[in-house]
Structures are given as C-alpha cells and as structure tokens.
Amino acid sequence: PHPPAEQPPGTQPRAAQPPAGQPKQQVPPQSQEQPSLAGGQGRLAPVTEGAGRSYAIGAPDRNAAEGPEPLDGPGGAVEVADPPRPQPMDDELPPEPLDNPRRLLVWPAPDVSTQQALSDRGYRPVIVHSREEVDAQIAAFPAALFVDPLTGPITRTALQSLRQAAVAAEVPVLVTAGLGQASRDAAYGADPAVLLKALAPRDSEQHPPRVLLIEEHAEIALALTSTLERRGMQVARAASDADAVTLAGQFRPNLVVMDLMRVQRGQEGSAGIVDWLRANGQLNRTPLVVYTAAVDQDDLPRLASGETVLFLAERSTSGEVQSRIVELLSRIGTN
C-alpha cells in the first residue's frame, strides 16, 4: 500500500465517497459557538460549515423603487395579527351627537323641585365641589356652572375657585341668591357684597371689579350699591334688562347682578343683557347673579334711610321662579 498523499496546507481532507449504489449517510449539523460577551468584548468563534436552509436574494426590478420595505400594513413584510382595537368609550362622556341629557355642573346638590325642573328641561346635574372636579368635566362640554345654595352653605373660597375654573374653561356661570331685609341687629345672613366680591373677576389687580346691577326699585339698588362700593367695586345701575344693554356697551361689566323677575323672557322678543353678552363674546367670562328679594314695598323707605339693611337669604322656590331659572339656564347654555 502507498502512503497517503500530502494535502496542501490550509485544506481539509475530502471525505471518502461511498461505493456506487449505496445511499449517502446524513451528517449531523455542527453546532455553532455563540459570541462571547465576557469581559465586555465580543468574540466570534470560528464557524464550521453545516446543513441549513438556502436563500436567494435578487436585485430589484429595473423600474422598481429601491429602499426598505414597509414592515407592516398592506403588502408589508410583517403581517399584523391583531389589528388595533378601539378603546371603550367613557360612559361619563356624552356620545356624538349629544343625545344624552346635557350636563350641568351644580354646587351644592339641587333640591328635589329644582332637580325635577332641570331634568324636565333636559339637563343632567353633575355635582362639583372643587376646581379639579370642574376641570375633569370640561371635556363633556357642560352647559353651565349653576350655583344654587338652597340645600347647603357655600364658602367664599370654594365659590371663587369654582368661578375661576369655569371662566378659564369658558363655561357660563349662573348663581342664585335671595335678599332679605331687616335691622342690622336682626339680619341673620351675610352681607351680599361678600358673595359678589368672590364672584367678580377683574381686568387686573389694579382695576376694581365692575358690577352691572339691574334693579327696578331705587331703594334696593342704592342699598346694594353702597355695600358693593364699600368693598371696592364699581357699580352701574339699570332699571330694566333692556336698559342694561345700552349701559353694558359703555361700562363693560365683569359681573352682572339682577333681580330675577326683571330678566326678559325669551318670548318677550327684545334683546336683554344675556343676548348682549353672547353677541359680544362676554357670556362665558361674565358671571351672572340672579336674586329674589323678599322686601315689602312698604318697608322700602326704611331701607333707604339705613334703618334696615339687605342680607343674603334663601331664594324663593315658587313655580314661576323655578321656571325663570331653568329658562335662563337654557339661554346661557345655548352656545
């Protein structure tokens, strides 16, 4: 026998071929060593040849656009098994179109008769106690912020905070109040100016709030004007809703205070202060305060002389008052 021929350096010996007619034996694939990352350095061990799948990579067609293929979407290289699912709607937000009762922010909770009157008019009262709770409701486009202190006391700080949040979000503000008359010692309610000052925005810290007062009786108007001016507010008075329109153009009020029974109703035809505020883009930034006055006309001279004073009391809950309040809400909430 002859000794095996020497192989050139760097080559591997060729495997012997089986005799003709015998099947080839399958050679198990050789394992590949993975890169080692020890010591912070990557080393690739020599890779031995093994069995595997073959791929053909062709050049792009003559007129085909070159560049990376999209990974997903129509004709993409990656098929998306789970299409995006719509997020469930928040049942607190009204669907489109607004076919639910329209949201009305209220504080405090309305009494039974007011709640029923609001529901009959198509409102859904939502109670809010803080600025954060007002902010959380803005996405639902509430009709207005309605402060009606019949069922509980209200604080000046909370009232100011709610008013600021509503005005910042361009939500109209309507506040109700009642006025009583008694001697200074017998008056059991707060000075109306305390409530009104908390509600009145101002152009700047250097400018006093401007209050437009709509009151038919001169004695009541003078008493309110005196207490407001003592607390640093400017007051302009109109005897009727129609007269207030002319005065508002000159005075540009920050706050409107009016006898609820003097507010023009929709069927009366002529424009009132609410229409002027809307037409001039001021309705969402000028709070409105409507009051009912439990003052006997025979006692008006005592009010004018200073023998008696006005104080905050519970408003009237008569059927006409409830109807006027809900109608006014529907007017200021129509934007």
Short mmCIF file of C-alpha atoms in Angstrom, two decimals, residues 95-261:
data_model
loop_
_atom_site.label_atom_id
_atom_site.label_comp_id
_atom_site.label_asym_id
_atom_site.label_seq_id
_atom_site.Cartn_x
_atom_site.Cartn_y
_atom_site.Cartn_z
CA PRO A 95 -71.77 60.30 22.66
CA GLU A 96 -71.94 62.25 19.44
CA PRO A 97 -74.41 63.64 18.67
CA LEU A 98 -75.32 64.85 22.13
CA ASP A 99 -78.42 62.74 22.61
CA ASN A 100 -77.97 62.32 26.36
CA PRO A 101 -79.35 64.91 28.78
CA ARG A 102 -76.89 67.79 28.66
CA ARG A 103 -74.53 68.01 31.58
CA LEU A 104 -74.98 70.88 34.02
CA LEU A 105 -72.37 71.44 36.73
CA VAL A 106 -74.09 72.24 40.03
CA TRP A 107 -72.99 73.14 43.56
CA PRO A 108 -74.31 72.24 46.02
CA ALA A 109 -76.70 69.37 45.19
CA PRO A 110 -80.04 70.76 43.95
CA ASP A 111 -83.18 70.36 45.99
CA VAL A 112 -85.88 67.96 44.80
CA SER A 113 -88.03 70.51 42.96
CA THR A 114 -85.05 72.13 41.22
CA GLN A 115 -83.67 68.71 40.25
CA GLN A 116 -87.00 67.82 38.67
CA ALA A 117 -87.23 71.15 36.86
CA LEU A 118 -83.72 70.69 35.44
CA SER A 119 -84.43 67.11 34.35
CA ASP A 120 -87.66 68.16 32.66
CA ARG A 121 -85.68 70.73 30.68
CA GLY A 122 -83.18 68.10 29.51
CA TYR A 123 -80.30 68.66 31.95
CA ARG A 124 -78.26 66.13 33.86
CA PRO A 125 -76.95 67.78 37.05
CA VAL A 126 -73.37 66.81 37.97
CA ILE A 127 -72.26 67.92 41.43
CA VAL A 128 -68.82 69.55 41.67
CA HIS A 129 -67.04 70.68 44.82
CA SER A 130 -63.62 71.84 43.62
CA ARG A 131 -61.70 73.33 40.73
CA GLU A 132 -60.27 69.90 39.90
CA GLU A 133 -63.76 68.44 39.60
CA VAL A 134 -64.78 71.25 37.26
CA ASP A 135 -61.67 70.67 35.13
CA ALA A 136 -62.48 66.95 34.91
CA GLN A 137 -65.89 67.72 33.35
CA ILE A 138 -64.79 70.23 30.71
CA ALA A 139 -64.31 67.58 28.00
CA ALA A 140 -68.04 66.81 28.18
CA PHE A 141 -68.94 70.42 27.23
CA PRO A 142 -71.21 71.23 30.19
CA ALA A 143 -73.92 73.81 29.59
CA ALA A 144 -73.04 75.97 32.60
CA LEU A 145 -71.95 76.07 36.22
CA PHE A 146 -75.05 76.55 38.36
CA VAL A 147 -74.51 77.60 41.99
CA ASP A 148 -77.81 77.40 43.86
CA PRO A 149 -77.26 77.50 47.64
CA LEU A 150 -80.60 76.04 48.72
CA THR A 151 -79.50 72.72 50.23
CA GLY A 152 -76.32 73.76 51.99
CA PRO A 153 -73.97 76.63 52.80
CA ILE A 154 -71.38 77.84 50.33
CA THR A 155 -67.98 79.25 51.20
CA ARG A 156 -66.37 82.27 49.60
CA THR A 157 -63.12 80.40 48.88
CA ALA A 158 -64.83 77.47 47.17
CA LEU A 159 -67.10 79.78 45.20
CA GLN A 160 -64.15 81.80 43.94
CA SER A 161 -62.27 78.65 42.97
CA LEU A 162 -65.23 77.21 41.04
CA ARG A 163 -65.83 80.52 39.29
CA GLN A 164 -62.19 80.78 38.22
CA ALA A 165 -62.19 77.23 36.84
CA ALA A 166 -65.41 77.76 34.90
CA VAL A 167 -64.37 81.12 33.45
CA ALA A 168 -60.97 79.71 32.44
CA ALA A 169 -62.76 76.89 30.60
CA GLU A 170 -65.28 79.33 29.04
CA VAL A 171 -68.25 77.78 30.84
CA PRO A 172 -71.05 80.25 31.72
CA VAL A 173 -71.68 80.80 35.44
CA LEU A 174 -75.11 81.39 36.98
CA VAL A 175 -75.53 81.97 40.72
CA THR A 176 -78.82 82.37 42.57
CA ALA A 177 -79.41 84.21 45.82
CA GLY A 178 -82.16 85.58 47.98
CA LEU A 179 -82.24 89.01 49.59
CA GLY A 180 -83.87 89.72 52.92
CA GLN A 181 -84.42 92.99 54.75
CA ALA A 182 -84.09 93.54 58.49
CA SER A 183 -82.49 95.81 61.03
CA ARG A 184 -78.74 95.49 61.30
CA ASP A 185 -79.01 93.52 64.55
CA ALA A 186 -81.75 91.21 63.27
CA ALA A 187 -80.13 90.40 59.91
CA TYR A 188 -79.19 86.71 60.06
CA GLY A 189 -77.47 86.42 56.69
CA ALA A 190 -74.20 87.67 55.27
CA ASP A 191 -73.63 90.96 53.51
CA PRO A 192 -74.42 90.42 49.78
CA ALA A 193 -71.14 92.11 48.89
CA VAL A 194 -69.22 89.16 50.35
CA LEU A 195 -70.80 86.81 47.81
CA LEU A 196 -70.49 89.22 44.92
CA LYS A 197 -66.86 90.10 45.50
CA ALA A 198 -65.92 86.40 45.40
CA LEU A 199 -67.68 86.10 42.05
CA ALA A 200 -66.45 89.24 40.34
CA PRO A 201 -63.45 88.86 38.02
CA ARG A 202 -61.32 91.90 37.35
CA ASP A 203 -59.24 93.09 34.43
CA SER A 204 -56.12 93.25 36.63
CA GLU A 205 -55.12 93.71 40.24
CA GLN A 206 -55.03 97.45 39.63
CA HIS A 207 -58.62 97.58 38.34
CA PRO A 208 -61.64 97.23 40.62
CA PRO A 209 -64.40 94.82 39.52
CA ARG A 210 -67.18 96.45 37.50
CA VAL A 211 -70.67 95.32 38.51
CA LEU A 212 -73.74 95.96 36.38
CA LEU A 213 -76.81 95.99 38.65
CA ILE A 214 -80.29 95.56 37.14
CA GLU A 215 -82.89 96.54 39.75
CA GLU A 216 -86.21 98.31 39.35
CA HIS A 217 -86.54 99.72 42.88
CA ALA A 218 -84.18 102.60 43.58
CA GLU A 219 -84.05 101.85 47.32
CA ILE A 220 -82.80 98.30 46.79
CA ALA A 221 -80.37 99.48 44.12
CA LEU A 222 -78.93 102.17 46.40
CA ALA A 223 -78.53 99.75 49.31
CA LEU A 224 -76.71 97.22 47.11
CA THR A 225 -74.57 99.90 45.50
CA SER A 226 -73.46 101.25 48.87
CA THR A 227 -72.33 97.88 50.22
CA LEU A 228 -70.55 96.96 46.97
CA GLU A 229 -68.69 100.25 46.76
CA ARG A 230 -67.56 99.90 50.37
CA ARG A 231 -65.79 96.72 49.29
CA GLY A 232 -64.02 98.37 46.38
CA MET A 233 -66.33 97.57 43.46
CA GLN A 234 -67.63 99.95 40.81
CA VAL A 235 -71.39 99.77 40.21
CA ALA A 236 -73.56 100.92 37.32
CA ARG A 237 -77.32 100.53 37.66
CA ALA A 238 -80.02 99.91 35.07
CA ALA A 239 -83.73 99.82 35.90
CA SER A 240 -84.58 97.13 33.33
CA ASP A 241 -82.99 94.38 31.28
CA ALA A 242 -83.43 96.39 28.08
CA ASP A 243 -81.77 99.48 29.61
CA ALA A 244 -78.85 97.31 30.71
CA VAL A 245 -77.94 96.58 27.08
CA THR A 246 -77.18 100.25 26.40
CA LEU A 247 -75.28 100.64 29.65
CA ALA A 248 -73.22 97.47 29.15
CA GLY A 249 -71.67 98.79 25.96
CA GLN A 250 -70.25 101.76 27.88
CA PHE A 251 -69.47 100.03 31.18
CA ARG A 252 -68.17 96.59 30.02
CA PRO A 253 -69.11 94.76 33.26
CA ASN A 254 -67.11 91.98 34.90
CA LEU A 255 -70.21 90.80 36.80
CA VAL A 256 -73.95 91.14 36.19
CA VAL A 257 -76.33 91.19 39.18
CA MET A 258 -80.08 91.33 38.54
CA ASP A 259 -83.49 90.81 40.02
CA LEU A 260 -84.68 87.53 38.51
CA MET A 261 -88.13 88.98 37.90
#
